[in-house]
Amino acid sequence: MKNIVIFGAPGSGKGTQSDLMIKKYGFNHISTGDVLRNEIKQGTELGKTAKGYIDNGQLIPDDLMVNILASVYDSFGKDHKGVIFDGFPRTIPQAEALKVMLSERGHKIAAMIELDVPEEELMTRLIRRGQECGRSDDNAETIKKRLDVYHNQTSPLINWYKKEGIHNHIKGYGELDRIFGDVCSVIDNI
Ligand code: AMP
């Protein structure tokens, strides 16, 4: 079982790399952003709470996120090939909660893969995605807030995972095939 945290700023390519990994390795996938957008679409209570945070570029409170995560993880059964965590954890308390949740099940994270992309490139990609996909939080003002949140609350996880001894840095821009090749060599070496 290879549980992977795919990590990086908004627009760093976590979703794209996840799709390629799912195809190649048959992993399951949890995108907390997709889970929340789905709740919003269905008009649930959670969706209503989440919308305010998402449209303002802020993170949903940790306790809400951790509950969602455990139930999605358990939906994959006990003997899966591995789960890709995409967009989670985003804070140190989330990383700690993830570690506890997995260890209660006798599981662990095998690798954290950081996709490192310069800020200018992130802005260009997110603005383009906003025009193409119409995501409500892909507008210049909210993107800026999300990047600030990434720097202040999420990027400290790089050191946290270095201390866990499972951090892997990948240059997340340039040729897609090269980026995915780097991701595969991390996975193949676990
Ligand atoms: P994403 O699709 O991963 O870029 O997430 C979109 C938005 O959903 C984020 O800007 C947050 O508002 C919210 N969100 C997604 N994942 C998390 C998380 N792990 N913790 C808190 N908020 C999250």
mmCIF file of N, CA and C in Angstrom, residues 7-9 11-13 113-119 121-122 125 150-151 158 167-174 178-179:
data_model
loop_
_atom_site.group_PDB
_atom_site.id
_atom_site.type_symbol
_atom_site.label_atom_id
_atom_site.label_comp_id
_atom_site.label_asym_id
_atom_site.label_seq_id
_atom_site.Cartn_x
_atom_site.Cartn_y
_atom_site.Cartn_z
ATOM 1 N N PHE A 7 1.601 17.474 -2.889
ATOM 2 C CA PHE A 7 1.643 18.740 -2.148
ATOM 3 C C PHE A 7 2.101 19.880 -3.060
ATOM 4 N N GLY A 8 1.573 21.064 -2.814
ATOM 5 C CA GLY A 8 2.041 22.232 -3.555
ATOM 6 C C GLY A 8 1.028 23.357 -3.458
ATOM 7 N N ALA A 9 1.411 24.532 -3.927
ATOM 8 C CA ALA A 9 0.545 25.703 -3.894
ATOM 9 C C ALA A 9 -0.637 25.481 -4.840
ATOM 10 N N GLY A 11 -2.577 25.609 -8.050
ATOM 11 C CA GLY A 11 -2.067 25.752 -9.415
ATOM 12 C C GLY A 11 -0.748 25.033 -9.665
ATOM 13 N N SER A 12 -0.271 24.265 -8.681
ATOM 14 C CA SER A 12 1.044 23.617 -8.859
ATOM 15 C C SER A 12 0.949 22.322 -9.668
ATOM 16 N N GLY A 13 -0.288 21.866 -9.968
ATOM 17 C CA GLY A 13 -0.439 20.678 -10.807
ATOM 18 C C GLY A 13 -0.774 19.411 -10.029
ATOM 19 N N ILE A 113 5.071 14.315 -1.857
ATOM 20 C CA ILE A 113 5.706 14.810 -3.077
ATOM 21 C C ILE A 113 5.349 16.281 -3.245
ATOM 22 N N GLU A 114 6.348 17.132 -3.159
ATOM 23 C CA GLU A 114 6.134 18.580 -3.290
ATOM 24 C C GLU A 114 6.377 19.017 -4.728
ATOM 25 N N LEU A 115 5.341 19.620 -5.344
ATOM 26 C CA LEU A 115 5.494 20.190 -6.684
ATOM 27 C C LEU A 115 5.820 21.671 -6.506
ATOM 28 N N ASP A 116 7.035 22.037 -6.862
ATOM 29 C CA ASP A 116 7.517 23.400 -6.616
ATOM 30 C C ASP A 116 7.417 24.220 -7.911
ATOM 31 N N VAL A 117 6.601 25.286 -7.870
ATOM 32 C CA VAL A 117 6.345 26.107 -9.067
ATOM 33 C C VAL A 117 6.473 27.584 -8.679
ATOM 34 N N PRO A 118 7.198 28.407 -9.493
ATOM 35 C CA PRO A 118 7.339 29.825 -9.147
ATOM 36 C C PRO A 118 5.992 30.557 -9.143
ATOM 37 N N GLU A 119 5.917 31.568 -8.287
ATOM 38 C CA GLU A 119 4.661 32.299 -8.057
ATOM 39 C C GLU A 119 4.048 32.863 -9.354
ATOM 40 N N GLU A 121 4.269 31.812 -12.404
ATOM 41 C CA GLU A 121 3.685 30.711 -13.187
ATOM 42 C C GLU A 121 2.363 30.248 -12.551
ATOM 43 N N LEU A 122 2.307 30.231 -11.221
ATOM 44 C CA LEU A 122 1.065 29.827 -10.536
ATOM 45 C C LEU A 122 -0.064 30.782 -10.893
ATOM 46 N N ARG A 125 -1.269 30.208 -14.458
ATOM 47 C CA ARG A 125 -2.058 28.972 -14.585
ATOM 48 C C ARG A 125 -3.451 29.135 -13.983
ATOM 49 N N TYR A 150 -1.389 29.794 1.502
ATOM 50 C CA TYR A 150 -0.411 28.722 1.249
ATOM 51 C C TYR A 150 0.912 29.037 1.950
ATOM 52 N N HIS A 151 1.413 30.271 1.753
ATOM 53 C CA HIS A 151 2.715 30.618 2.344
ATOM 54 C C HIS A 151 2.667 30.598 3.873
ATOM 55 N N ILE A 158 6.281 21.599 4.667
ATOM 56 C CA ILE A 158 7.469 21.077 3.968
ATOM 57 C C ILE A 158 8.488 20.620 5.014
ATOM 58 N N HIS A 167 9.799 13.597 2.715
ATOM 59 C CA HIS A 167 9.605 14.711 1.784
ATOM 60 C C HIS A 167 10.399 14.481 0.502
ATOM 61 N N ASN A 168 9.745 14.735 -0.662
ATOM 62 C CA ASN A 168 10.431 14.645 -1.959
ATOM 63 C C ASN A 168 10.124 15.899 -2.760
ATOM 64 N N HIS A 169 11.172 16.597 -3.182
ATOM 65 C CA HIS A 169 10.986 17.846 -3.930
ATOM 66 C C HIS A 169 11.044 17.582 -5.430
ATOM 67 N N ILE A 170 10.067 18.133 -6.172
ATOM 68 C CA ILE A 170 10.074 17.997 -7.639
ATOM 69 C C ILE A 170 9.860 19.363 -8.270
ATOM 70 N N LYS A 171 10.645 19.650 -9.310
ATOM 71 C CA LYS A 171 10.452 20.900 -10.061
ATOM 72 C C LYS A 171 9.144 20.743 -10.843
ATOM 73 N N GLY A 172 8.141 21.545 -10.486
ATOM 74 C CA GLY A 172 6.788 21.321 -10.999
ATOM 75 C C GLY A 172 6.440 22.127 -12.226
ATOM 76 N N TYR A 173 7.419 22.603 -12.973
ATOM 77 C CA TYR A 173 7.118 23.320 -14.221
ATOM 78 C C TYR A 173 8.090 22.843 -15.299
ATOM 79 N N GLY A 174 7.689 23.109 -16.568
ATOM 80 C CA GLY A 174 8.453 22.582 -17.704
ATOM 81 C C GLY A 174 7.628 21.484 -18.357
ATOM 82 N N ARG A 178 8.308 15.080 -18.108
ATOM 83 C CA ARG A 178 9.451 15.073 -17.180
ATOM 84 C C ARG A 178 8.955 15.147 -15.737
ATOM 85 N N ILE A 179 7.946 16.015 -15.498
ATOM 86 C CA ILE A 179 7.417 16.152 -14.128
ATOM 87 C C ILE A 179 6.832 14.806 -13.678
#
